Amino acid sequence: PILRKIGGFLVSSDGDTSQADVLILMNGNISTRPFLAADLYKAARIPIVFARLADTEEVRMGVIPNISAATRELLVKSGVPGEKIHLVGSDRWVASTWEEAILVCGFMVEKGYRNGVIVSDAFHTRRARWIFRKLIADDGHTFECLATPFSMKMADQWWSSEYAMTQVVQEYLKFMHYQWRWHFANRRRRPVASDLPLADDIRPLVVGRDDSR
């Protein structure tokens, strides 16, 4: 039916880890995404990288943990060695898929990773892959996606869930925003890998260090 096609357009979960050299974990939905990433690590034994989100006021007050720090802890407790987890961040605000992708792509370029598998929820996969492919325009970098099983089940009947319906509407709006941003605001020149921030702007975060400043 047409409703399934509307939701299905947003889904791009056809990747595998056979050719990948890094797993890219997108922040959000901490109850599912880290566990899929941990399972994929155990199967492929390739490192996991993700961006550190900025501390909110609640985090700075100690009420809740930073979601990125909590994600790292979940990965470790799920059997991923700490040295295989790369949490990258900067002193600026990181609060969107676009900003996460800039940090992760810069890390990949700096470390020589070429083939990434993006781990996220089903409705997020097409937009996330589109962003990563646009940011690294030089030859040789590839990106595919794998969605969490729970989100794939939800995507098949998205119109029967208020939460899923909200996700579909939001993703179409966000995707249109990024399409506009790319084709109009950035139409003068396609960025290449050398445009991305490297060592001076991106640094692995040391566990236990105060990086909120």
PDB file of C-alpha atoms in Angstrom:
ATOM      1  CA  PRO A   1       0.000   0.000   0.000  1.00  0.00           C
ATOM      2  CA  ILE A   2       0.978   3.613  -0.447  1.00  0.00           C
ATOM      3  CA  LEU A   3       1.477   4.160   3.290  1.00  0.00           C
ATOM      4  CA  ARG A   4       4.140   1.455   3.370  1.00  0.00           C
ATOM      5  CA  LYS A   5       5.916   3.101   0.430  1.00  0.00           C
ATOM      6  CA  ILE A   6       5.828   6.491   2.150  1.00  0.00           C
ATOM      7  CA  GLY A   7       7.574   5.091   5.187  1.00  0.00           C
ATOM      8  CA  GLY A   8       9.786   2.786   3.154  1.00  0.00           C
ATOM      9  CA  PHE A   9      11.325   5.680   1.235  1.00  0.00           C
ATOM     10  CA  LEU A  10      13.031   6.820   4.421  1.00  0.00           C
ATOM     11  CA  VAL A  11      14.543   3.400   5.114  1.00  0.00           C
ATOM     12  CA  SER A  12      17.928   2.384   3.731  1.00  0.00           C
ATOM     13  CA  SER A  13      19.042  -0.633   5.715  1.00  0.00           C
ATOM     14  CA  ASP A  14      20.913  -2.775   3.227  1.00  0.00           C
ATOM     15  CA  GLY A  15      24.466  -2.606   4.511  1.00  0.00           C
ATOM     16  CA  ASP A  16      26.729  -5.342   5.796  1.00  0.00           C
ATOM     17  CA  THR A  17      30.035  -5.315   7.596  1.00  0.00           C
ATOM     18  CA  SER A  18      31.980  -7.581   5.239  1.00  0.00           C
ATOM     19  CA  GLN A  19      33.715  -4.659   3.516  1.00  0.00           C
ATOM     20  CA  ALA A  20      33.501  -2.116   6.338  1.00  0.00           C
ATOM     21  CA  ASP A  21      36.447  -0.924   8.411  1.00  0.00           C
ATOM     22  CA  VAL A  22      34.459   1.166  10.915  1.00  0.00           C
ATOM     23  CA  LEU A  23      31.013   1.193  12.522  1.00  0.00           C
ATOM     24  CA  ILE A  24      29.391   4.621  12.827  1.00  0.00           C
ATOM     25  CA  LEU A  25      26.950   4.783  15.719  1.00  0.00           C
ATOM     26  CA  MET A  26      24.461   7.631  15.562  1.00  0.00           C
ATOM     27  CA  ASN A  27      23.411   9.137  18.870  1.00  0.00           C
ATOM     28  CA  GLY A  28      19.858   8.662  20.056  1.00  0.00           C
ATOM     29  CA  ASN A  29      17.582   5.786  21.066  1.00  0.00           C
ATOM     30  CA  ILE A  30      20.027   4.493  23.622  1.00  0.00           C
ATOM     31  CA  SER A  31      17.818   1.468  24.332  1.00  0.00           C
ATOM     32  CA  THR A  32      18.465  -0.112  20.919  1.00  0.00           C
ATOM     33  CA  ARG A  33      21.275   1.418  18.830  1.00  0.00           C
ATOM     34  CA  PRO A  34      24.245   0.634  21.127  1.00  0.00           C
ATOM     35  CA  PHE A  35      23.206  -3.012  21.410  1.00  0.00           C
ATOM     36  CA  LEU A  36      23.065  -3.450  17.622  1.00  0.00           C
ATOM     37  CA  ALA A  37      26.480  -1.798  17.336  1.00  0.00           C
ATOM     38  CA  ALA A  38      27.864  -4.161  19.983  1.00  0.00           C
ATOM     39  CA  ASP A  39      26.477  -7.198  18.136  1.00  0.00           C
ATOM     40  CA  LEU A  40      27.985  -5.966  14.866  1.00  0.00           C
ATOM     41  CA  TYR A  41      31.350  -5.421  16.549  1.00  0.00           C
ATOM     42  CA  LYS A  42      31.356  -8.984  17.867  1.00  0.00           C
ATOM     43  CA  ALA A  43      30.679 -10.273  14.352  1.00  0.00           C
ATOM     44  CA  ALA A  44      33.091  -8.051  12.421  1.00  0.00           C
ATOM     45  CA  ARG A  45      35.684  -6.952  15.022  1.00  0.00           C
ATOM     46  CA  ILE A  46      35.923  -3.441  13.611  1.00  0.00           C
ATOM     47  CA  PRO A  47      36.033  -0.238  15.703  1.00  0.00           C
ATOM     48  CA  ILE A  48      33.025   1.871  16.607  1.00  0.00           C
ATOM     49  CA  VAL A  49      33.054   5.664  16.294  1.00  0.00           C
ATOM     50  CA  PHE A  50      30.450   8.212  17.317  1.00  0.00           C
ATOM     51  CA  ALA A  51      30.246  11.895  18.174  1.00  0.00           C
ATOM     52  CA  ARG A  52      29.952  13.229  21.686  1.00  0.00           C
ATOM     53  CA  LEU A  53      26.825  15.323  22.103  1.00  0.00           C
ATOM     54  CA  ALA A  54      27.133  18.558  24.009  1.00  0.00           C
ATOM     55  CA  ASP A  55      26.196  18.611  27.685  1.00  0.00           C
ATOM     56  CA  THR A  56      22.742  19.984  28.364  1.00  0.00           C
ATOM     57  CA  GLU A  57      21.964  21.969  31.498  1.00  0.00           C
ATOM     58  CA  GLU A  58      20.551  18.808  33.090  1.00  0.00           C
ATOM     59  CA  VAL A  59      23.810  16.989  32.411  1.00  0.00           C
ATOM     60  CA  ARG A  60      25.901  19.803  33.865  1.00  0.00           C
ATOM     61  CA  MET A  61      23.715  19.734  36.975  1.00  0.00           C
ATOM     62  CA  GLY A  62      24.360  16.010  37.358  1.00  0.00           C
ATOM     63  CA  VAL A  63      20.687  15.065  37.021  1.00  0.00           C
ATOM     64  CA  ILE A  64      21.180  12.843  33.966  1.00  0.00           C
ATOM     65  CA  PRO A  65      24.299  11.510  32.197  1.00  0.00           C
ATOM     66  CA  ASN A  66      25.478  12.700  28.818  1.00  0.00           C
ATOM     67  CA  ILE A  67      23.825  10.333  26.336  1.00  0.00           C
ATOM     68  CA  SER A  68      27.113   9.771  24.500  1.00  0.00           C
ATOM     69  CA  ALA A  69      28.936   8.840  27.707  1.00  0.00           C
ATOM     70  CA  ALA A  70      26.078   6.506  28.648  1.00  0.00           C
ATOM     71  CA  THR A  71      26.247   4.947  25.181  1.00  0.00           C
ATOM     72  CA  ARG A  72      29.950   4.261  25.609  1.00  0.00           C
ATOM     73  CA  GLU A  73      29.313   2.594  28.953  1.00  0.00           C
ATOM     74  CA  LEU A  74      26.610   0.413  27.404  1.00  0.00           C
ATOM     75  CA  LEU A  75      29.007  -0.654  24.652  1.00  0.00           C
ATOM     76  CA  VAL A  76      31.688  -1.626  27.151  1.00  0.00           C
ATOM     77  CA  LYS A  77      29.237  -3.566  29.290  1.00  0.00           C
ATOM     78  CA  SER A  78      27.990  -5.301  26.134  1.00  0.00           C
ATOM     79  CA  GLY A  79      31.461  -6.674  25.449  1.00  0.00           C
ATOM     80  CA  VAL A  80      33.120  -4.054  23.240  1.00  0.00           C
ATOM     81  CA  PRO A  81      36.714  -3.330  24.369  1.00  0.00           C
ATOM     82  CA  GLY A  82      37.243   0.277  25.358  1.00  0.00           C
ATOM     83  CA  GLU A  83      40.120   0.690  22.920  1.00  0.00           C
ATOM     84  CA  LYS A  84      37.764  -0.165  20.052  1.00  0.00           C
ATOM     85  CA  ILE A  85      35.400   2.681  20.921  1.00  0.00           C
ATOM     86  CA  HIS A  86      36.243   6.121  19.530  1.00  0.00           C
ATOM     87  CA  LEU A  87      34.194   8.945  21.038  1.00  0.00           C
ATOM     88  CA  VAL A  88      35.013  12.155  19.183  1.00  0.00           C
ATOM     89  CA  GLY A  89      33.954  15.652  20.007  1.00  0.00           C
ATOM     90  CA  SER A  90      34.817  19.292  20.005  1.00  0.00           C
ATOM     91  CA  ASP A  91      34.227  22.355  22.149  1.00  0.00           C
ATOM     92  CA  ARG A  92      31.347  23.514  20.000  1.00  0.00           C
ATOM     93  CA  TRP A  93      27.719  22.483  20.227  1.00  0.00           C
ATOM     94  CA  VAL A  94      26.944  19.162  18.557  1.00  0.00           C
ATOM     95  CA  ALA A  95      23.216  18.567  18.368  1.00  0.00           C
ATOM     96  CA  SER A  96      22.308  17.399  14.864  1.00  0.00           C
ATOM     97  CA  THR A  97      23.000  14.566  12.439  1.00  0.00           C
ATOM     98  CA  TRP A  98      24.834  17.006  10.183  1.00  0.00           C
ATOM     99  CA  GLU A  99      27.203  18.055  12.974  1.00  0.00           C
ATOM    100  CA  GLU A 100      27.739  14.461  14.090  1.00  0.00           C
ATOM    101  CA  ALA A 101      28.615  13.504  10.524  1.00  0.00           C
ATOM    102  CA  ILE A 102      31.153  16.331  10.191  1.00  0.00           C
ATOM    103  CA  LEU A 103      33.004  15.104  13.272  1.00  0.00           C
ATOM    104  CA  VAL A 104      32.896  11.442  12.302  1.00  0.00           C
ATOM    105  CA  CYS A 105      33.935  12.079   8.685  1.00  0.00           C
ATOM    106  CA  GLY A 106      36.859  14.184   9.867  1.00  0.00           C
ATOM    107  CA  PHE A 107      37.917  11.370  12.186  1.00  0.00           C
ATOM    108  CA  MET A 108      37.671   8.838   9.343  1.00  0.00           C
ATOM    109  CA  VAL A 109      39.787  10.963   7.035  1.00  0.00           C
ATOM    110  CA  GLU A 110      42.401  11.539   9.724  1.00  0.00           C
ATOM    111  CA  LYS A 111      42.631   7.856  10.680  1.00  0.00           C
ATOM    112  CA  GLY A 112      42.371   6.447   7.168  1.00  0.00           C
ATOM    113  CA  TYR A 113      39.027   4.659   7.441  1.00  0.00           C
ATOM    114  CA  ARG A 114      37.304   4.300   4.083  1.00  0.00           C
ATOM    115  CA  ASN A 115      34.173   2.160   4.435  1.00  0.00           C
ATOM    116  CA  GLY A 116      31.610   2.894   7.129  1.00  0.00           C
ATOM    117  CA  VAL A 117      28.417   1.184   8.213  1.00  0.00           C
ATOM    118  CA  ILE A 118      26.011   3.613   9.866  1.00  0.00           C
ATOM    119  CA  VAL A 119      23.978   2.206  12.767  1.00  0.00           C
ATOM    120  CA  SER A 120      20.701   3.994  13.476  1.00  0.00           C
ATOM    121  CA  ASP A 121      16.915   3.661  13.481  1.00  0.00           C
ATOM    122  CA  ALA A 122      15.092   2.762  10.294  1.00  0.00           C
ATOM    123  CA  PHE A 123      13.541   6.145   9.457  1.00  0.00           C
ATOM    124  CA  HIS A 124      16.855   7.915  10.093  1.00  0.00           C
ATOM    125  CA  THR A 125      18.958   5.778   7.767  1.00  0.00           C
ATOM    126  CA  ARG A 126      18.342   7.392   4.370  1.00  0.00           C
ATOM    127  CA  ARG A 127      18.983  10.922   5.625  1.00  0.00           C
ATOM    128  CA  ALA A 128      22.050   9.870   7.603  1.00  0.00           C
ATOM    129  CA  ARG A 129      23.596   8.058   4.634  1.00  0.00           C
ATOM    130  CA  TRP A 130      22.814  10.987   2.322  1.00  0.00           C
ATOM    131  CA  ILE A 131      24.603  13.396   4.672  1.00  0.00           C
ATOM    132  CA  PHE A 132      27.711  11.228   5.028  1.00  0.00           C
ATOM    133  CA  ARG A 133      27.962  10.699   1.286  1.00  0.00           C
ATOM    134  CA  LYS A 134      27.653  14.423   0.633  1.00  0.00           C
ATOM    135  CA  LEU A 135      30.255  15.408   3.213  1.00  0.00           C
ATOM    136  CA  ILE A 136      33.015  13.203   1.826  1.00  0.00           C
ATOM    137  CA  ALA A 137      32.890  13.798  -1.882  1.00  0.00           C
ATOM    138  CA  ASP A 138      36.280  12.390  -2.815  1.00  0.00           C
ATOM    139  CA  ASP A 139      36.549   8.924  -4.285  1.00  0.00           C
ATOM    140  CA  GLY A 140      37.082   5.912  -2.115  1.00  0.00           C
ATOM    141  CA  HIS A 141      34.712   6.483   0.821  1.00  0.00           C
ATOM    142  CA  THR A 142      31.589   4.358   1.053  1.00  0.00           C
ATOM    143  CA  PHE A 143      28.684   4.399   3.485  1.00  0.00           C
ATOM    144  CA  GLU A 144      25.881   1.921   4.052  1.00  0.00           C
ATOM    145  CA  CYS A 145      23.321   1.613   6.833  1.00  0.00           C
ATOM    146  CA  LEU A 146      21.952  -0.977   9.203  1.00  0.00           C
ATOM    147  CA  ALA A 147      18.819  -0.241  11.228  1.00  0.00           C
ATOM    148  CA  THR A 148      17.846  -1.696  14.566  1.00  0.00           C
ATOM    149  CA  PRO A 149      15.451  -4.666  14.315  1.00  0.00           C
ATOM    150  CA  PHE A 150      12.841  -2.975  16.509  1.00  0.00           C
ATOM    151  CA  SER A 151      12.734   0.117  14.304  1.00  0.00           C
ATOM    152  CA  MET A 152      12.442  -2.038  11.171  1.00  0.00           C
ATOM    153  CA  LYS A 153       9.368  -3.742  12.608  1.00  0.00           C
ATOM    154  CA  MET A 154       7.875  -0.367  13.499  1.00  0.00           C
ATOM    155  CA  ALA A 155       8.583   0.961   9.994  1.00  0.00           C
ATOM    156  CA  ASP A 156       6.485  -1.785   8.429  1.00  0.00           C
ATOM    157  CA  GLN A 157       3.341  -0.543  10.198  1.00  0.00           C
ATOM    158  CA  TRP A 158       4.271   3.046  10.972  1.00  0.00           C
ATOM    159  CA  TRP A 159       0.759   4.421  10.490  1.00  0.00           C
ATOM    160  CA  SER A 160      -0.559   2.372  13.418  1.00  0.00           C
ATOM    161  CA  SER A 161       1.709   4.076  15.986  1.00  0.00           C
ATOM    162  CA  GLU A 162       1.553   7.712  17.059  1.00  0.00           C
ATOM    163  CA  TYR A 163       5.276   7.678  17.794  1.00  0.00           C
ATOM    164  CA  ALA A 164       6.146   6.227  14.388  1.00  0.00           C
ATOM    165  CA  MET A 165       3.857   8.672  12.591  1.00  0.00           C
ATOM    166  CA  THR A 166       5.641  11.537  14.322  1.00  0.00           C
ATOM    167  CA  GLN A 167       9.000  10.112  13.296  1.00  0.00           C
ATOM    168  CA  VAL A 168       7.966   9.859   9.644  1.00  0.00           C
ATOM    169  CA  VAL A 169       6.713  13.450   9.511  1.00  0.00           C
ATOM    170  CA  GLN A 170       9.818  14.772  11.259  1.00  0.00           C
ATOM    171  CA  GLU A 171      12.183  12.840   9.002  1.00  0.00           C
ATOM    172  CA  TYR A 172      10.572  14.150   5.821  1.00  0.00           C
ATOM    173  CA  LEU A 173      10.821  17.707   7.149  1.00  0.00           C
ATOM    174  CA  LYS A 174      14.462  17.233   8.184  1.00  0.00           C
ATOM    175  CA  PHE A 175      15.366  15.582   4.884  1.00  0.00           C
ATOM    176  CA  MET A 176      13.797  18.449   2.924  1.00  0.00           C
ATOM    177  CA  HIS A 177      15.692  20.926   5.097  1.00  0.00           C
ATOM    178  CA  TYR A 178      19.014  19.238   4.361  1.00  0.00           C
ATOM    179  CA  GLN A 179      18.209  18.953   0.655  1.00  0.00           C
ATOM    180  CA  TRP A 180      17.529  22.680   0.561  1.00  0.00           C
ATOM    181  CA  ARG A 181      20.612  23.418   2.617  1.00  0.00           C
ATOM    182  CA  TRP A 182      22.793  21.442   0.230  1.00  0.00           C
ATOM    183  CA  HIS A 183      21.368  22.433  -3.135  1.00  0.00           C
ATOM    184  CA  PHE A 184      20.953  26.126  -2.376  1.00  0.00           C
ATOM    185  CA  ALA A 185      23.043  27.280   0.579  1.00  0.00           C
ATOM    186  CA  ASN A 186      26.043  25.119  -0.400  1.00  0.00           C
ATOM    187  CA  ARG A 187      25.588  24.957  -4.152  1.00  0.00           C
ATOM    188  CA  ARG A 188      28.693  26.989  -4.985  1.00  0.00           C
ATOM    189  CA  ARG A 189      31.126  24.158  -4.314  1.00  0.00           C
ATOM    190  CA  ARG A 190      31.006  20.577  -3.138  1.00  0.00           C
ATOM    191  CA  PRO A 191      33.150  20.030  -0.022  1.00  0.00           C
ATOM    192  CA  VAL A 192      35.951  17.526  -0.130  1.00  0.00           C
ATOM    193  CA  ALA A 193      37.707  15.631   2.610  1.00  0.00           C
ATOM    194  CA  SER A 194      40.302  18.357   3.084  1.00  0.00           C
ATOM    195  CA  ASP A 195      37.531  20.759   4.149  1.00  0.00           C
ATOM    196  CA  LEU A 196      36.680  18.688   7.210  1.00  0.00           C
ATOM    197  CA  PRO A 197      38.109  19.509  10.654  1.00  0.00           C
ATOM    198  CA  LEU A 198      40.967  17.231  11.622  1.00  0.00           C
ATOM    199  CA  ALA A 199      43.316  16.954  14.586  1.00  0.00           C
ATOM    200  CA  ASP A 200      43.150  20.586  15.691  1.00  0.00           C
ATOM    201  CA  ASP A 201      39.351  20.510  15.922  1.00  0.00           C
ATOM    202  CA  ILE A 202      38.558  16.868  16.690  1.00  0.00           C
ATOM    203  CA  ARG A 203      40.078  14.946  19.544  1.00  0.00           C
ATOM    204  CA  PRO A 204      39.293  11.578  21.099  1.00  0.00           C
ATOM    205  CA  LEU A 205      37.766  12.096  24.522  1.00  0.00           C
ATOM    206  CA  VAL A 206      39.604  10.558  27.454  1.00  0.00           C
ATOM    207  CA  VAL A 207      37.278   8.785  29.859  1.00  0.00           C
ATOM    208  CA  GLY A 208      37.192  10.532  33.190  1.00  0.00           C
ATOM    209  CA  ARG A 209      38.368  13.892  31.886  1.00  0.00           C
ATOM    210  CA  ASP A 210      36.084  16.906  32.179  1.00  0.00           C
ATOM    211  CA  ASP A 211      35.263  17.796  28.582  1.00  0.00           C
ATOM    212  CA  SER A 212      32.314  20.027  29.371  1.00  0.00           C
ATOM    213  CA  ARG A 213      34.418  23.192  29.278  1.00  0.00           C
TER     214      ARG A 213
END
